CSV table of C-alpha atoms and ligand atoms in Angstrom, one decimal:
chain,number,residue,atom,x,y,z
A,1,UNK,CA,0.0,0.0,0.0
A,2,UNK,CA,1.6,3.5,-1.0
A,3,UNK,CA,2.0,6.0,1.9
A,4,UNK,CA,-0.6,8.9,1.4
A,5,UNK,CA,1.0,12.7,0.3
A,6,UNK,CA,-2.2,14.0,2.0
A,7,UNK,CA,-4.4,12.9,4.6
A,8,UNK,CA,-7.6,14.2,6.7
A,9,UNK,CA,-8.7,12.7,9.9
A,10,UNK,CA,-11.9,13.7,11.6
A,11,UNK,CA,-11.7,17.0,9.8
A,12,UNK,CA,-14.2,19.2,11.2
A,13,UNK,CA,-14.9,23.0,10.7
A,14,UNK,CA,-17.3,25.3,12.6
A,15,UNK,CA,-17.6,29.1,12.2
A,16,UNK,CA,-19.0,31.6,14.3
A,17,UNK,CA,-22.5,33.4,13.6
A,18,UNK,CA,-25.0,35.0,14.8
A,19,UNK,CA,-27.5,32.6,16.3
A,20,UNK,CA,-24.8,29.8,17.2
A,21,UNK,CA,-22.0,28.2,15.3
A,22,UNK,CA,-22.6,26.8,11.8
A,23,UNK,CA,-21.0,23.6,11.0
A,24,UNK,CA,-19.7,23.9,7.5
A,25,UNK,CA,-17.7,20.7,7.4
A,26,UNK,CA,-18.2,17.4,9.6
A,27,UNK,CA,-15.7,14.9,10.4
A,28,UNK,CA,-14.4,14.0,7.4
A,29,UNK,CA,-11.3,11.2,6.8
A,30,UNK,CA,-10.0,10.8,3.7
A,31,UNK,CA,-6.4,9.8,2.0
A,32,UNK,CA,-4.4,11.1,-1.2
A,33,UNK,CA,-2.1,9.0,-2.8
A,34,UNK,CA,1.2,10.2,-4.5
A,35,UNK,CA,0.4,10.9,-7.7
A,36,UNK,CA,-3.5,10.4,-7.5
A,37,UNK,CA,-6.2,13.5,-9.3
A,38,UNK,CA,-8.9,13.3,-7.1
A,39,UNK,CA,-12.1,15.2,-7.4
A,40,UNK,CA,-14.2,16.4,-4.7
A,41,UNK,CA,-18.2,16.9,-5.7
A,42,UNK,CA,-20.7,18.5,-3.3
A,43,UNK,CA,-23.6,20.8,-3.6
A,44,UNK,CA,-23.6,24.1,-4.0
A,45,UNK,CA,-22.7,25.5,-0.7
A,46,UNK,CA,-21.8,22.8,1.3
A,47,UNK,CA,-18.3,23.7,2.6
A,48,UNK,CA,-15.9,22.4,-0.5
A,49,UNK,CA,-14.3,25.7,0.1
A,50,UNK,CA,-13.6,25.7,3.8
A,51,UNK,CA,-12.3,22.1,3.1
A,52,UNK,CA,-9.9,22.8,0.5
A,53,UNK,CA,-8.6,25.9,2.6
A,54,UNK,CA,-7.7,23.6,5.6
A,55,UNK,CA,-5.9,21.2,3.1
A,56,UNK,CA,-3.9,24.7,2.2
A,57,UNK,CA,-3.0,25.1,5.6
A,58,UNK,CA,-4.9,28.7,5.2
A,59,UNK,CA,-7.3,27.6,7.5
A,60,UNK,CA,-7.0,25.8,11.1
A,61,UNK,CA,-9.8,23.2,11.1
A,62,UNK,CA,-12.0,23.6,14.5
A,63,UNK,CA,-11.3,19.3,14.9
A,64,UNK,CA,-9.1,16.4,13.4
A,65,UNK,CA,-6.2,17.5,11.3
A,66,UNK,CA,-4.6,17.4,8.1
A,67,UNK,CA,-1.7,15.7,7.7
A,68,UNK,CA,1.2,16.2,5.0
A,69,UNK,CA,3.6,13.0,4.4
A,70,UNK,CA,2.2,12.0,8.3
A,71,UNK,CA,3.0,15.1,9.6
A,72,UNK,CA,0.5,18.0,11.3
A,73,UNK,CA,0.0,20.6,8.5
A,74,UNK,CA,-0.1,24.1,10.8
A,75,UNK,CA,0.4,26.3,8.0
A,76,UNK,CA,1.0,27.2,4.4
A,77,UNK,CA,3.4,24.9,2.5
A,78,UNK,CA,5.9,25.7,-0.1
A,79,UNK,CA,5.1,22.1,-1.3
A,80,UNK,CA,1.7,23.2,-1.6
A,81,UNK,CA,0.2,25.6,-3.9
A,82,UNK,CA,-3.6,26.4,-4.5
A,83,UNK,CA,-5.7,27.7,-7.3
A,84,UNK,CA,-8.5,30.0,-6.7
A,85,UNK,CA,-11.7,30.1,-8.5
A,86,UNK,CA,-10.9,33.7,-9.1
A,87,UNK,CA,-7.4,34.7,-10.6
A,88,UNK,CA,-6.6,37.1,-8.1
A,89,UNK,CA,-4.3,38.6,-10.5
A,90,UNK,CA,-2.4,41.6,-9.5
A,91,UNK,CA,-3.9,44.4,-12.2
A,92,UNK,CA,-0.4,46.3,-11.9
A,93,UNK,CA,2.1,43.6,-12.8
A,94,UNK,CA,2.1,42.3,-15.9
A,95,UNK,CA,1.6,38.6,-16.7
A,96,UNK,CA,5.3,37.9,-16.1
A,97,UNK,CA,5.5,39.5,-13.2
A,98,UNK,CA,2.3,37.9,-11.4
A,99,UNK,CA,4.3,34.4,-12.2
A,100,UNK,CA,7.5,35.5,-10.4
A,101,UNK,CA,5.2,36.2,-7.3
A,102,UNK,CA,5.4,33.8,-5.4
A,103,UNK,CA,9.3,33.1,-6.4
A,104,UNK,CA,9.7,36.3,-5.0
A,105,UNK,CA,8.1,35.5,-1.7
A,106,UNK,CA,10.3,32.9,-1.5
A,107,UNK,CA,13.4,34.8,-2.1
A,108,UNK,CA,15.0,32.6,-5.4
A,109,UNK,CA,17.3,35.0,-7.2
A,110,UNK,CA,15.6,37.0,-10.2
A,111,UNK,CA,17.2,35.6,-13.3
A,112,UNK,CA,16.8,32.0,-11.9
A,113,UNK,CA,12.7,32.7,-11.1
A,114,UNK,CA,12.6,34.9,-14.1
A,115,UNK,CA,13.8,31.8,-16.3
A,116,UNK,CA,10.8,29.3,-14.4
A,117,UNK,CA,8.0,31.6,-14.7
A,118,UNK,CA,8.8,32.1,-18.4
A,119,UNK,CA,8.9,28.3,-18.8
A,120,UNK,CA,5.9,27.8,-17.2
A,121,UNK,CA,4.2,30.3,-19.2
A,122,UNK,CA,5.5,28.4,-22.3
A,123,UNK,CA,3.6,25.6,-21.1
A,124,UNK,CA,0.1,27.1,-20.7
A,125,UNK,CA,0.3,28.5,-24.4
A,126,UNK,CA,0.9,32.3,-23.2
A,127,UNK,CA,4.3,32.9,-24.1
A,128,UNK,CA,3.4,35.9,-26.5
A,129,UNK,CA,1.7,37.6,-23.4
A,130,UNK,CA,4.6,37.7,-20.7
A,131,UNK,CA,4.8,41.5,-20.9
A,132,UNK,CA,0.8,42.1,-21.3
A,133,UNK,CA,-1.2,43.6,-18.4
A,134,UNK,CA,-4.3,41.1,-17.0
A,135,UNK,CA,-7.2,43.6,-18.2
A,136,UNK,CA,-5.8,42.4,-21.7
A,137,UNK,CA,-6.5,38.4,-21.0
A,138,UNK,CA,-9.2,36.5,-21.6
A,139,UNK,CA,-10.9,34.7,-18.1
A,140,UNK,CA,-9.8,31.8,-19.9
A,141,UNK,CA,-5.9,33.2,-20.1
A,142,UNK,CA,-6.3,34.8,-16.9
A,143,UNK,CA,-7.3,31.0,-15.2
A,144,UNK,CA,-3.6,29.5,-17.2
A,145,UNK,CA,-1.7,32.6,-15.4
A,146,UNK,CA,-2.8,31.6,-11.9
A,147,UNK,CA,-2.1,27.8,-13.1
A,148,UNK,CA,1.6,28.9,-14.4
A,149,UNK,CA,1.6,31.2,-11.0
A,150,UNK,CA,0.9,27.5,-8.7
A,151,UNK,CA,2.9,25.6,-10.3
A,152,UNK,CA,6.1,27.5,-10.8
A,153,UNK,CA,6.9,26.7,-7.3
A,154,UNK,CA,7.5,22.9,-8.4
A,155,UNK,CA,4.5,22.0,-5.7
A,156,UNK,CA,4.6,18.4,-4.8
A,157,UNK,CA,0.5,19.2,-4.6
A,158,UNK,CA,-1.8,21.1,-6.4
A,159,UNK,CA,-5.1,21.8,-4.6
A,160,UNK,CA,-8.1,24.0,-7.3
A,161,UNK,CA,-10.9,25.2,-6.2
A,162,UNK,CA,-13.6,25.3,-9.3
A,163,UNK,CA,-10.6,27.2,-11.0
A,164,UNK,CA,-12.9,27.4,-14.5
A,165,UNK,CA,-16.1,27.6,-12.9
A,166,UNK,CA,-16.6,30.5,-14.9
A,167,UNK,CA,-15.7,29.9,-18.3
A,168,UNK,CA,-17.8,28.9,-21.4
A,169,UNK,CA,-18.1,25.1,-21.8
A,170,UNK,CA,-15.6,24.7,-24.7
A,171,UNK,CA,-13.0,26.9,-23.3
A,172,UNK,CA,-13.6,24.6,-19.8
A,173,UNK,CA,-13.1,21.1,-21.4
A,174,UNK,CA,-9.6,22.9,-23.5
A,175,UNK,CA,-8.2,23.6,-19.9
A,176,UNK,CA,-9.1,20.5,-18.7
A,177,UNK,CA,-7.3,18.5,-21.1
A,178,UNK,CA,-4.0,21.5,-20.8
A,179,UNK,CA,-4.5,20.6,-16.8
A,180,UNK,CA,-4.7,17.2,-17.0
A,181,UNK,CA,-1.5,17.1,-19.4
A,182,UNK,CA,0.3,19.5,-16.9
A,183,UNK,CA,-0.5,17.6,-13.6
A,184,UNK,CA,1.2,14.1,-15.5
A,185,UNK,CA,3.9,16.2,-17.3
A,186,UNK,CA,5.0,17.7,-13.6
A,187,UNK,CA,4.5,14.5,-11.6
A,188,UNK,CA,2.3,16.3,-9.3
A,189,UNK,CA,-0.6,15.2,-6.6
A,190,UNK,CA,-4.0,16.8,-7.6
A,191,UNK,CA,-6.7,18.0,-5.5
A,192,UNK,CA,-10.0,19.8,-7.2
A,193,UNK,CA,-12.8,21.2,-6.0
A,194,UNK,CA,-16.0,21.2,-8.8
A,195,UNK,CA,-19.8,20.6,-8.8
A,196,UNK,CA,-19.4,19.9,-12.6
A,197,UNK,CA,-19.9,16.3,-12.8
A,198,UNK,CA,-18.6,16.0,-16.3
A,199,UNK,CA,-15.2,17.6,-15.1
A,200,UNK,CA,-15.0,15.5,-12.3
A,201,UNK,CA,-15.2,12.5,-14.2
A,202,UNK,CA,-12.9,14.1,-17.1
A,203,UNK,CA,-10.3,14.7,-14.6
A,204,UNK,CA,-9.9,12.1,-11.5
A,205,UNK,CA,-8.5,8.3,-10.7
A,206,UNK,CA,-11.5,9.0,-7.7
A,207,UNK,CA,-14.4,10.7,-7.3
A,208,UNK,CA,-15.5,12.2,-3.3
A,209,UNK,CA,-19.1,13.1,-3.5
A,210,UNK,CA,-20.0,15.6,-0.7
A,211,UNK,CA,-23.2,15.7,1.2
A,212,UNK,CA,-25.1,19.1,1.7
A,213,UNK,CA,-23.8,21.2,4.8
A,214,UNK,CA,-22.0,20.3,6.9
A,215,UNK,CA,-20.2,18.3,4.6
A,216,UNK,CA,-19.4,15.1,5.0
A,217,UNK,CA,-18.2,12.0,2.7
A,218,UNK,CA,-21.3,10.4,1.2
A,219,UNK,CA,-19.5,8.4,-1.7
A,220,UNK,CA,-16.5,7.6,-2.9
A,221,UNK,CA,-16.8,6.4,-6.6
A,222,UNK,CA,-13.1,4.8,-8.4
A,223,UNK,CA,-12.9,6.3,-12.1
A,224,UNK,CA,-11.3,3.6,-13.7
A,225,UNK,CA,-11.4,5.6,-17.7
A,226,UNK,CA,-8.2,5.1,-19.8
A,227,UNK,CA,-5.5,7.7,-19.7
A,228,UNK,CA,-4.8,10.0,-21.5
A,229,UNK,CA,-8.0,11.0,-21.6
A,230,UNK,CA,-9.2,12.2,-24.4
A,231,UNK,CA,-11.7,15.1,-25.6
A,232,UNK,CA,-14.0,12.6,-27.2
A,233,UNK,CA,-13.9,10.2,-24.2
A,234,UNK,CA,-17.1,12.4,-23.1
A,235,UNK,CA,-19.1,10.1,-25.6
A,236,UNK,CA,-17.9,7.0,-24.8
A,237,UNK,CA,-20.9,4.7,-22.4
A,238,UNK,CA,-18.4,4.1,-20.0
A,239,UNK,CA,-18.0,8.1,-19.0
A,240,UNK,CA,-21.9,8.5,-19.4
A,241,UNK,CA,-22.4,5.7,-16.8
A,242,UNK,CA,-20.0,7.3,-14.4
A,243,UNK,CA,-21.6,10.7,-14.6
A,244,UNK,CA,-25.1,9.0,-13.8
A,245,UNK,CA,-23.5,7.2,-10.8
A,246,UNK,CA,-22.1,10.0,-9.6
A,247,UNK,CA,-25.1,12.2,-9.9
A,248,UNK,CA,-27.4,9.8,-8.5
A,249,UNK,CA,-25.2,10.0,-5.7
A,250,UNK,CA,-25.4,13.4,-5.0
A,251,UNK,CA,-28.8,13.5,-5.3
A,252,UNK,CA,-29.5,10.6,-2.9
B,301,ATP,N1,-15.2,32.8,6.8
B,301,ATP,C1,-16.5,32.4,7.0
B,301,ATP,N2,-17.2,32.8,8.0
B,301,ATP,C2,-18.4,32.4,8.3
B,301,ATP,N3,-19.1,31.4,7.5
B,301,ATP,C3,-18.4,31.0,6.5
B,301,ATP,C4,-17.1,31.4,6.2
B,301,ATP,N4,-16.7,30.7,5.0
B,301,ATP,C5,-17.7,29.9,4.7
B,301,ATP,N5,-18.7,30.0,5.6
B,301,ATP,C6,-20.0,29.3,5.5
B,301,ATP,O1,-19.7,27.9,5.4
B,301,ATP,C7,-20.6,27.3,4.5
B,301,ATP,C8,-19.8,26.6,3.4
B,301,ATP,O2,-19.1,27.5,2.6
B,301,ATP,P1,-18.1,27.1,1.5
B,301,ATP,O3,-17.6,28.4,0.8
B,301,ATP,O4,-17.1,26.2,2.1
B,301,ATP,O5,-19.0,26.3,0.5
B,301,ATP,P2,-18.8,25.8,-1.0
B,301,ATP,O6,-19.2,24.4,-1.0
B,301,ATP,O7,-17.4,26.1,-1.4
B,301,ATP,O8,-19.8,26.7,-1.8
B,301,ATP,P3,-19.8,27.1,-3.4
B,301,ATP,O9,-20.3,25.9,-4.1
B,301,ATP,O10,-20.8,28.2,-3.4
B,301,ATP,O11,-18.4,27.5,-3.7
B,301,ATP,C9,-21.5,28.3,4.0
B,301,ATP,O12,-22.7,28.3,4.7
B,301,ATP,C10,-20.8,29.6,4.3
B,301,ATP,O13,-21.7,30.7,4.6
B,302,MG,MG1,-16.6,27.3,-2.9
């Protein structure tokens, strides 16, 4: 049995309102694998967010813990780097510039950074934009910036929340395929957050389906589809089964 990268035990989370506390996520336990893209489903609403954030280390869970290679995760990991389902680009730096970011933060000299971010921008397609400012991207270009901006790092894990939940369908399933070819290319661990059941399935070795708030594990579904996958796999009866398991598990 391989030693999980990532692991949650009795993850719980709780916040503070008015009126009492409001459980957002309920003792959840769960391992990654090295190596392993695994999707996480859930309703809208039902505290994919607040989960991902305490697999960051952004957030300290109220119970349980998160452990990195079996050790407590207290905070923020270089090893670790997240994807938001906004950009978050700086508007002031230019698309070079937002990649060297976090390079920056970590203090690796400027021509060395300066030579990963422009590879990794060569890799997401946008090497004729390094000197452009965001407001002249696409959302679609603007989503491969924050990829290159994670993964310039060299994280070990890659943890996206619905990072092209607001995209047009076609421009969606392109990413997909661009992520998917990334996250082998890099060797890297893969975490995403989605409700899109069709990019779950496109994407994972294993599918968690969330139960409404507070969330908790209500399935666990292997994808078992050939890799690479391909755009065309979509049609296949094999992928049209496994999106009508997993819905019917998330409305059950
Ligand atoms: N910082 C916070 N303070 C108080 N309540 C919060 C906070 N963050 C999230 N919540 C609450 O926790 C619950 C889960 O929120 P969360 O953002 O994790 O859900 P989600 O599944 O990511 O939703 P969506 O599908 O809309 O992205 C919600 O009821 C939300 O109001
Ligand atoms: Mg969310």
């Amino acid at each position: 049995m391989t030693v999980p990268i990532l692991q949650a035990r009795s993850l719980a989370k709780s916040f503070h309102a008015i009126g009492g506390d409001l459980p957002a996520v309920a003792q959840m336990s769960f391992s990654v694998s090295p190596g392993e893209f695994l999707c996480i489903v859930g309703p809208s609403g039902c505290g994919k967010t607040t989960l991902l954030q305490m697999l960051a280390g952004l957030s300290p869970p109220s119970a349980g813990d998160v452990l990195l290679d079996g050790k407590t995760l207290a905070e923020p990991q270089r090893d670790i780097s997240v994807v938001f389902q906004k950009p978050n680009l700086m508007p002031w730096r230019t698309v070079l510039e937002n990649v060297l970011l976090p390079m920056q933060i970590f203090g690796l000299p400027y021509r060395r950074a300066e030579e990963k971010a422009r590879l990794m921008l060569d890799k997401v397609g946008l090497e004729q934009f390094v000197d452009a400012y965001p407001n002249a991207l696409s959302g679609g270009m603007e989503q491969r910036v924050a990829i290159a901006r994670a993964l310039v790092q060299n994280p070990r894990i890659l943890l996206l929340d619905e990072p092209f939940g607001s995209l047009d369908a076609l421009t969606r399933e392109k990413l997909n395929l661009e992520l998917l070819k990334l996250w082998r290319d890099q060797n890297i661990t893969a975490v995403m957050v989605t409700h899109n059941i069709r990019e779950a399935a496109l994407m994972a070795d294993r599918v968690l389906v969330l139960s409404p708030r507070p969330a908790s594990i209500s399935a666990e579904i292997p994808v078992n589809l050939p890799r690479p996958r391909v755009e065309d796999i979509e049609y296949t009866k094999a992928f049209t089964d496994l999106t009508f398991t997993i819905r019917k598990e998330i409305r059950d």
